[in-house]
Short mmCIF file of C-alpha atoms and ligand atoms in Angstrom, two decimals:
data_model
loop_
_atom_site.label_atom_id
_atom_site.label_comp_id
_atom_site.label_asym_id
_atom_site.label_seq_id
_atom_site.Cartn_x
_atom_site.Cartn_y
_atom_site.Cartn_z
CA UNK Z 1 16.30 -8.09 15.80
CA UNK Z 2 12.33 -7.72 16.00
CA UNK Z 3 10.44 -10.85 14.99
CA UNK Z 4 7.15 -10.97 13.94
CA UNK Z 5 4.83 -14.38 15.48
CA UNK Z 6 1.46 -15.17 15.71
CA UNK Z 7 -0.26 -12.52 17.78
CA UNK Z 8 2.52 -10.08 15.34
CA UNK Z 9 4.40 -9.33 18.58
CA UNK Z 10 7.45 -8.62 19.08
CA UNK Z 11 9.85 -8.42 22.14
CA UNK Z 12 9.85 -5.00 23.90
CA UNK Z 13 13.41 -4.27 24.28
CA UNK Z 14 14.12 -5.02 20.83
CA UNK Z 15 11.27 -1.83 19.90
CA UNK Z 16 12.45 0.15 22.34
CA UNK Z 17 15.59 0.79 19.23
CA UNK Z 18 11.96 2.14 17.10
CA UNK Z 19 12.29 5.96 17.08
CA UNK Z 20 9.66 8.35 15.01
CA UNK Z 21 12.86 9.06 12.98
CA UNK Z 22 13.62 5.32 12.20
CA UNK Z 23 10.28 5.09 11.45
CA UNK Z 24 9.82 7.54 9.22
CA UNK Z 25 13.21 6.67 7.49
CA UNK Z 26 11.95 2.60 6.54
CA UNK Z 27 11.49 2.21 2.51
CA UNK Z 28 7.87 2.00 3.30
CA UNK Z 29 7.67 5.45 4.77
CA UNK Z 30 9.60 6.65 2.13
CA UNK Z 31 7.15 4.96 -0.96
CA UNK Z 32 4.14 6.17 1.29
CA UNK Z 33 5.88 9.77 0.61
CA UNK Z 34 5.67 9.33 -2.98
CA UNK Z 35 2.75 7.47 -3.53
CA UNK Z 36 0.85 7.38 -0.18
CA UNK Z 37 -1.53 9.25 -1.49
CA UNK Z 38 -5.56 8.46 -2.33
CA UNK Z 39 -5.47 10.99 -5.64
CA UNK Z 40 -2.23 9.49 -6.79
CA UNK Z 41 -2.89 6.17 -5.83
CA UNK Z 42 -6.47 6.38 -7.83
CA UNK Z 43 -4.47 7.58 -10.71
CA UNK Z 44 -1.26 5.02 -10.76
CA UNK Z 45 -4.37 2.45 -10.50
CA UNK Z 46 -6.37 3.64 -13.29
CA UNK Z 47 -3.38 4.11 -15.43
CA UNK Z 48 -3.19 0.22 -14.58
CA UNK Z 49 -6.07 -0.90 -15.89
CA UNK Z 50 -5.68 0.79 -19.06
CA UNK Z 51 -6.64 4.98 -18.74
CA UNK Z 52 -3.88 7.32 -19.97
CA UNK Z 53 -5.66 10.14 -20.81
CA UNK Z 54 -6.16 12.77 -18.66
CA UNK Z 55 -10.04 13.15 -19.09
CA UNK Z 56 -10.22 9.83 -18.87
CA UNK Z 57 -8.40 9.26 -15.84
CA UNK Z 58 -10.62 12.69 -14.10
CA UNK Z 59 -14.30 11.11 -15.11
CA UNK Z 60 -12.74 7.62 -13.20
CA UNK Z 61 -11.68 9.09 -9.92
CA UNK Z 62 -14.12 11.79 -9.94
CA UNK Z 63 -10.83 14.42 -9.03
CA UNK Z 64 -10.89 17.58 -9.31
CA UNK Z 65 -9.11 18.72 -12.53
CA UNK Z 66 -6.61 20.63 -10.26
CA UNK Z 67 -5.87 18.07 -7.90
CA UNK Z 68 -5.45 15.71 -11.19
CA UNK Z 69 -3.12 17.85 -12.97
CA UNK Z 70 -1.07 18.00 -9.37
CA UNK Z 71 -0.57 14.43 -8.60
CA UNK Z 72 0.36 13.83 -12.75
CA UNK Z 73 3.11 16.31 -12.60
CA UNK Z 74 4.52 14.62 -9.18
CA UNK Z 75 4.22 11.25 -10.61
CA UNK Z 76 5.68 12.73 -13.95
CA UNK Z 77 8.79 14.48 -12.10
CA UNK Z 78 9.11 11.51 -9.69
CA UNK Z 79 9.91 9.29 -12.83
CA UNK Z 80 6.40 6.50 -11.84
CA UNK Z 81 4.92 8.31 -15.15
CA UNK Z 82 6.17 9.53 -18.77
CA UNK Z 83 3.59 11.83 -21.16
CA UNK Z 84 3.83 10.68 -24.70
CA UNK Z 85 1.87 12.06 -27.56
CA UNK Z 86 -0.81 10.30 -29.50
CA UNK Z 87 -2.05 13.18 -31.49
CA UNK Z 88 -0.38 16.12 -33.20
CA UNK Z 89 -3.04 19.05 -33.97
CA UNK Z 90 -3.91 19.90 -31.70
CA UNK Z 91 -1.29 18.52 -29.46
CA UNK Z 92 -2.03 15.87 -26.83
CA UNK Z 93 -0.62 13.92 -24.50
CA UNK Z 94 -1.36 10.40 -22.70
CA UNK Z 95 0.08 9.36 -19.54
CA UNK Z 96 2.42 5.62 -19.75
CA UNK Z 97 4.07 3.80 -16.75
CA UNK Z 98 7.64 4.20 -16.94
CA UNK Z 99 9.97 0.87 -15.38
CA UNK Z 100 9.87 2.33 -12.55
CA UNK Z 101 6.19 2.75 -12.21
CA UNK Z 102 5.60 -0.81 -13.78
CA UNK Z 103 7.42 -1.89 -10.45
CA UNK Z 104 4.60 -0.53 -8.66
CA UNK Z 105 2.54 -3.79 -10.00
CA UNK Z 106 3.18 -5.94 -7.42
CA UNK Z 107 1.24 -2.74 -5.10
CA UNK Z 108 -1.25 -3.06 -7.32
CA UNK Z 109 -1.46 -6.83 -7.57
CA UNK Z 110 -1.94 -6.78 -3.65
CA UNK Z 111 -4.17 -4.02 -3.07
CA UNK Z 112 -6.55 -5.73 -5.90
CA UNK Z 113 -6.36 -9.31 -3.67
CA UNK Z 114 -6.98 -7.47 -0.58
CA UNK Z 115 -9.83 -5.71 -1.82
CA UNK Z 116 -11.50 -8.65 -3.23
CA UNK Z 117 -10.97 -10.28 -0.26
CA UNK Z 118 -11.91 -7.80 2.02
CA UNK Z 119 -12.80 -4.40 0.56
CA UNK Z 120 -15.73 -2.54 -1.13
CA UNK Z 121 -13.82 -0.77 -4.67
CA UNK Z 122 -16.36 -0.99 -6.99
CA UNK Z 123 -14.11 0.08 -9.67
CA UNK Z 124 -12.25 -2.71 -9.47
CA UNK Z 125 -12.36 -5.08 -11.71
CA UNK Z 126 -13.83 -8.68 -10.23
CA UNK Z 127 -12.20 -10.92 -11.83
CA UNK Z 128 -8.45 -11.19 -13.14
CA UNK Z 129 -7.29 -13.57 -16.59
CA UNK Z 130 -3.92 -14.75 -16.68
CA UNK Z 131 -3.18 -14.86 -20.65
CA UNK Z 132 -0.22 -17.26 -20.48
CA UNK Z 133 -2.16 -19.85 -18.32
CA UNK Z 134 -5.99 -18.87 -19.66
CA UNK Z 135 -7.07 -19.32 -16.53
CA UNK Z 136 -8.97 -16.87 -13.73
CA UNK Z 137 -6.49 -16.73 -10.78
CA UNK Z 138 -6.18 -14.61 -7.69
CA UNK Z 139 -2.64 -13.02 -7.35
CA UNK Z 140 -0.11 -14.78 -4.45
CA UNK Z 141 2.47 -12.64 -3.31
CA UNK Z 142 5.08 -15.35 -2.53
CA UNK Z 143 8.78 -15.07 -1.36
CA UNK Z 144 11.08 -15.16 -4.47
CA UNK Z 145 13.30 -18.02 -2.60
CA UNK Z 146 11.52 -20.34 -1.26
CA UNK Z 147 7.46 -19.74 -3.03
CA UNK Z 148 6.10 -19.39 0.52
CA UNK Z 149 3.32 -17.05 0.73
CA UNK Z 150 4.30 -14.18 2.24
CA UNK Z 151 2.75 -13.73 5.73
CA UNK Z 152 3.30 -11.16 8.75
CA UNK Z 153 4.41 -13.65 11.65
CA UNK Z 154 7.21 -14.89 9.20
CA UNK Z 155 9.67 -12.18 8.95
CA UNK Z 156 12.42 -11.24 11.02
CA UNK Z 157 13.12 -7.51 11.02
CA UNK Z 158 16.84 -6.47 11.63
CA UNK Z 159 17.16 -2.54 12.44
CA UNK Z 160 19.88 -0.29 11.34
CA UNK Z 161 21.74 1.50 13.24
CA UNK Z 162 20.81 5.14 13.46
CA UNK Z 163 24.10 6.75 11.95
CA UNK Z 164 22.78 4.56 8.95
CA UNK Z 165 19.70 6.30 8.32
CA UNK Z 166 18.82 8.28 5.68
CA UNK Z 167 17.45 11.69 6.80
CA UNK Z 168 13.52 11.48 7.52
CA UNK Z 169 10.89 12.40 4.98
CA UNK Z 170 9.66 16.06 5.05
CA UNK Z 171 6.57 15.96 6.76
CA UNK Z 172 3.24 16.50 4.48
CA UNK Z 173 0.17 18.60 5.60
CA UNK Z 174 -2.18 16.10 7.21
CA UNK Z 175 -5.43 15.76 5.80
CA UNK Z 176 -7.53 13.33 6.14
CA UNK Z 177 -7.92 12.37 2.51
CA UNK Z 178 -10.59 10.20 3.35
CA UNK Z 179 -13.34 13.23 4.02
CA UNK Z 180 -11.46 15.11 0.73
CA UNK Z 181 -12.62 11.96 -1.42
CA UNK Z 182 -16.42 12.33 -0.47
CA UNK Z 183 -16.39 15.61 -0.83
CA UNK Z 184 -14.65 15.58 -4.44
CA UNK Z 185 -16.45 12.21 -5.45
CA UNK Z 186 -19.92 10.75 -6.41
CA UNK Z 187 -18.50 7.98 -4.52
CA UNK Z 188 -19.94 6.45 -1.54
CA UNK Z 189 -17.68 7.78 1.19
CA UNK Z 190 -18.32 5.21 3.89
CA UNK Z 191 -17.52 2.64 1.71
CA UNK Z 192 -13.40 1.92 3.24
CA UNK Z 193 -10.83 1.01 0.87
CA UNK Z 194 -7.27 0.10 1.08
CA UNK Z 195 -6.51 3.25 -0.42
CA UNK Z 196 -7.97 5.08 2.83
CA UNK Z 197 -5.19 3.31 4.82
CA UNK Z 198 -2.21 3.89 2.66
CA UNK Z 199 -3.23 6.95 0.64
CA UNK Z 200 -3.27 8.49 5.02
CA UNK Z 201 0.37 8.65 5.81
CA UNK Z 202 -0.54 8.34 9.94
CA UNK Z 203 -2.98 5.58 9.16
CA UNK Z 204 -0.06 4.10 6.72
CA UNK Z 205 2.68 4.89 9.48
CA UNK Z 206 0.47 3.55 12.45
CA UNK Z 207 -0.32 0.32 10.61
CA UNK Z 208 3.44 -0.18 10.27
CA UNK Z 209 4.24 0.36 13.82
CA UNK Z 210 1.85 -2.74 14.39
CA UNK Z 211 4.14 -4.83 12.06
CA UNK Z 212 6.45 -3.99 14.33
CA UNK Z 213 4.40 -5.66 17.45
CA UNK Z 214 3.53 -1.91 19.17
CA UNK Z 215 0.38 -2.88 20.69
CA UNK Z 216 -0.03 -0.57 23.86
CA UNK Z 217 -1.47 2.74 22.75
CA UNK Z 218 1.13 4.83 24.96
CA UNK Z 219 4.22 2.85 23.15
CA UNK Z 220 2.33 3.73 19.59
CA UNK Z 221 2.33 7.44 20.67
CA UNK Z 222 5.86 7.58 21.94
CA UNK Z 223 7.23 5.93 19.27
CA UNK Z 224 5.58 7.83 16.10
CA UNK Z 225 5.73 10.93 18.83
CA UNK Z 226 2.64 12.43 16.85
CA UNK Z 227 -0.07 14.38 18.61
CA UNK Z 228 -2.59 11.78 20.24
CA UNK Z 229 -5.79 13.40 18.85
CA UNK Z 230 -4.10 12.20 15.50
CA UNK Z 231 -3.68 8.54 16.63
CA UNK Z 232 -6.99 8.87 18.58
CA UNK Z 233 -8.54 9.09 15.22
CA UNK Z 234 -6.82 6.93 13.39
CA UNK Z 235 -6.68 4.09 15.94
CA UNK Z 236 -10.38 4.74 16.35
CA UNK Z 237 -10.95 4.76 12.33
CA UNK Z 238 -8.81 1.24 12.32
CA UNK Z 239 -10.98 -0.54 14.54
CA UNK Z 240 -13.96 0.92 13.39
CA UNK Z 241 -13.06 -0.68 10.18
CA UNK Z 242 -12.14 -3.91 11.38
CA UNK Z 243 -8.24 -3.44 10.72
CA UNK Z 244 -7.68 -3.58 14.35
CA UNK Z 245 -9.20 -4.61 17.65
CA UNK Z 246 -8.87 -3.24 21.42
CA UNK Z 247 -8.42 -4.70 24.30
CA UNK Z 248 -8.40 -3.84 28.15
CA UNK Z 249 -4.65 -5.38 29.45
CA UNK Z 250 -5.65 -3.91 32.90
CA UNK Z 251 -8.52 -2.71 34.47
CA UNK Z 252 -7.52 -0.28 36.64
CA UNK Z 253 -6.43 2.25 35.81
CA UNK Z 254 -8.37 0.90 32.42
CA UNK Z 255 -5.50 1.10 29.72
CA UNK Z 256 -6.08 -0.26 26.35
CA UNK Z 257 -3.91 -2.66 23.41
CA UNK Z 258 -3.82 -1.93 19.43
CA UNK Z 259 -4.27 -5.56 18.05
CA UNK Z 260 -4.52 -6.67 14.14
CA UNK Z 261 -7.47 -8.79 12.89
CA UNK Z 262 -7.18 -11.26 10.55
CA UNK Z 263 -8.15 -8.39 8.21
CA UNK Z 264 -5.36 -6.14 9.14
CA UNK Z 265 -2.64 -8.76 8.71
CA UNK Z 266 -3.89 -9.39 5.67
CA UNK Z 267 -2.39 -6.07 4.37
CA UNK Z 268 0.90 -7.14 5.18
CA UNK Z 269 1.46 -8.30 1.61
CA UNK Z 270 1.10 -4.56 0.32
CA UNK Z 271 3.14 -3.48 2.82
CA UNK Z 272 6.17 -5.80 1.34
CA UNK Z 273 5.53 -5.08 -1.75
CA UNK Z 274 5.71 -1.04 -0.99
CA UNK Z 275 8.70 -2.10 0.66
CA UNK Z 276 10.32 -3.73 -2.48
CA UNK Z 277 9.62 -1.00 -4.55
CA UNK Z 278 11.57 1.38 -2.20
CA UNK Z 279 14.01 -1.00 -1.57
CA UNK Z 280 14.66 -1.02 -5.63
CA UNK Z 281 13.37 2.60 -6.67
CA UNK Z 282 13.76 4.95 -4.08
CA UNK Z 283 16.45 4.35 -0.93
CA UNK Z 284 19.89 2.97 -1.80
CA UNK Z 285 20.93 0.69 0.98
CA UNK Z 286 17.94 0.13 2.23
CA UNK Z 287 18.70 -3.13 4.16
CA UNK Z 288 21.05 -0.74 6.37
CA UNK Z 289 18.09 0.85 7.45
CA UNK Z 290 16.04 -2.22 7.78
CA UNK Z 291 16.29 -5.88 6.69
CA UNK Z 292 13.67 -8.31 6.25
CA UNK Z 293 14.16 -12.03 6.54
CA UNK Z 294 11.94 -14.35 5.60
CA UNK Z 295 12.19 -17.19 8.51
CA UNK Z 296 11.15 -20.34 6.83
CA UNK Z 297 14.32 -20.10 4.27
CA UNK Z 298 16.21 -17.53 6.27
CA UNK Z 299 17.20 -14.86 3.14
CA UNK Z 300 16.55 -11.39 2.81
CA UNK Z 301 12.47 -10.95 1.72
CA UNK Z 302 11.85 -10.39 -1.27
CA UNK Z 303 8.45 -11.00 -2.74
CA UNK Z 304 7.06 -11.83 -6.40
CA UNK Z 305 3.40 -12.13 -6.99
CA UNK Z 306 2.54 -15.36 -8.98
CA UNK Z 307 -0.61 -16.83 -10.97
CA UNK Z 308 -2.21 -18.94 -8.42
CA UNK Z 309 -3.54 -21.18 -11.34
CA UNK Z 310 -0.18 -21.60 -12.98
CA UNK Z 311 2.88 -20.56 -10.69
CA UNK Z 312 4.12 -17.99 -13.29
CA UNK Z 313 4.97 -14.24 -12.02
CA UNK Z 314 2.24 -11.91 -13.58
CA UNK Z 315 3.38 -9.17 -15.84
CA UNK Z 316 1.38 -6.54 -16.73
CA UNK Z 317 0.27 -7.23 -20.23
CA UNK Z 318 -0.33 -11.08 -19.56
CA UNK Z 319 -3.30 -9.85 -17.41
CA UNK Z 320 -6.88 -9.39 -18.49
CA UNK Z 321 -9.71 -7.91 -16.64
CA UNK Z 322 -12.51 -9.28 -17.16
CA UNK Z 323 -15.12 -7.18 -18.20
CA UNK Z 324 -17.26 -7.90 -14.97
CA UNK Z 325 -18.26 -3.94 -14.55
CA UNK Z 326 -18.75 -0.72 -16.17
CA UNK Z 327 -15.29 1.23 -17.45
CA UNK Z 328 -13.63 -1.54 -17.15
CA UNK Z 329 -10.68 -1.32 -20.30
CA UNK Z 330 -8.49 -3.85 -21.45
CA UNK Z 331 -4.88 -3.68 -19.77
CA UNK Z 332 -2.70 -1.48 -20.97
CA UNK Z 333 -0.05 -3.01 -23.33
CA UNK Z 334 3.52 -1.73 -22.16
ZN1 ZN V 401 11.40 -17.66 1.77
ZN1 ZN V 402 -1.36 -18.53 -14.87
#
């Protein structure tokens, strides 16, 4: 059992049972496979807020038709995305979120709080309607028993054993997508978004192994065993963003701890939510592999996000955007 407190610590014998394969075997890893991507995050985002069609959806994200056309076929053979036809002569075809990529909305949900919050999307809407209630409302990711928000020192992790695990996912080529998207974008590429953290499967992967309570750089290393110029960077691209802060725990020889900020625990509700999503899409027994409890009521974590005006849970089409910015659509009505 690993549990999370304040400082999002945990006990060292109990992550000395965190292998790179466990690691890369949690739900999370295994949604970060599918959708841990900046291009295909863009797009399941866009698709969101109301863009189906595929020129539509390439002027938005300022992609490269190629890369475009790539992350809509994965999406399309991973089930997130159908193509349905709106016009017959000449044919064409519009992109829809299937039930399983409607599940994605509580991602989405999150990421949008966080950013508002915290971030710099300026495609983003600003400000978020909830029809039922009328009312402008940030969303709360709560836990579906008890209507706590959900919050990293209050969940217990219990770890599978490792004859439980489902096989690790396949390695990906490691880019940094972040230089990719100011190279393919009129975007301004220092400006960091959420989507830099997940849509990087180290950054993604290194963020979870502080949920975790790794703080010491040479227990990171060991325990995603990647090459250290690759956590170099992205430890060094965390706390240049403010996700994460180091500190000297001895002088001499001068070693150095991984700590989140206020900032970087505040992603903790995206990483839940991924977690959900996995936990219901993608990995069949995934509380073999790993269980969360929520410690205030003690059941297995599941999290909703609600209206904070009203209490409801927020469905796609009871959502309006309000039209705060340029491009901004109506939400799409599924
Ligand atoms: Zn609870
Ligand atoms: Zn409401």
């Amino acid at each position: 059992v690993v549990e999370g407190n304040e400082a999002g610590q945990a006990l060292a014998a109990d992550t000395a049972a965190l292998s790179p394969q466990m690691l890369l075997s949690i739900p999370v890893a295994q949604a970060l496979a599918v959708i841990g991507d900046r291009w295909t995050l863009l797009a399941i985002r866009d698709v969101f807020l109301g863009f189906r069609r595929f020129e539509d959806l390439r002027r938005r994200g300022g992609v490269a038709r190629g890369t475009l056309t790539s992350r809509l076929k994965a999406l399309v053979d991973a089930g997130i995305l159908c193509r349905v036809q709106y016009q017959l002569a000449p044919p064409r075809d519009e992109y829809r979120l299937t039930e399983k990529g409607l599940g994605l909305y509580p991602v989405i949900l999150t990421i949008w709080r966080w950013e508002q919050r915290w971030g710099g999307d300026q495609e983003l809407p600003r400000e978020l309607v909830h029809r039922n209630c009328g009312q402008r409302m940030e969303p709360q990711f709560v836990c579906s028993e008890c209507g706590e928000e959900v919050a990293i020192g209050d969940t217990r992790y219990t770890l599978g054993s490792a004859d439980r695990q489902l096989a690790p996912v396949p390695p990906r080529s490691q880019r940094r997508t972040r230089a990719s998207a100011s190279a393919e974008t009129d975007v301004d590429g220092e400006v960091f978004q959420v989507l830099d953290i997940i849509g990087d499967r180290w950054t993604g992967l290194v963020q979870a192994a502080a949920y975790f309570g790794l703080r010491r750089y040479d227990d990171i290393a060991a325990t995603l065993g990647i090459a250290t110029s690759i956590l170099a960077d992205r430890l060094k691209l965390l706390v240049h963003e403010g996700i994460m802060e180091r500190r000297a725990y001895q002088l001499r020889p001068a070693r150095y701890e991984y700590r989140l900020t206020p900032k970087g625990r505040d992603l903790y509700p995206i990483a839940v939510a991924m977690h959900d999503w996995a936990r219901r899409w993608l990995v069949a027994d995934a509380d073999t592999i790993i269980r969360l409890e929520h410690r205030p009521c003690g059941s297995v974590l599941v999290g909703r996000c609600i209206c904070s005006a009203c209490g409801e849970e927020l469905q796609p089409a009871a959502v309006r955007f309000a039209r705060s910015n340029p491009g901004t659509a109506t939400p799409p009505a599924q």
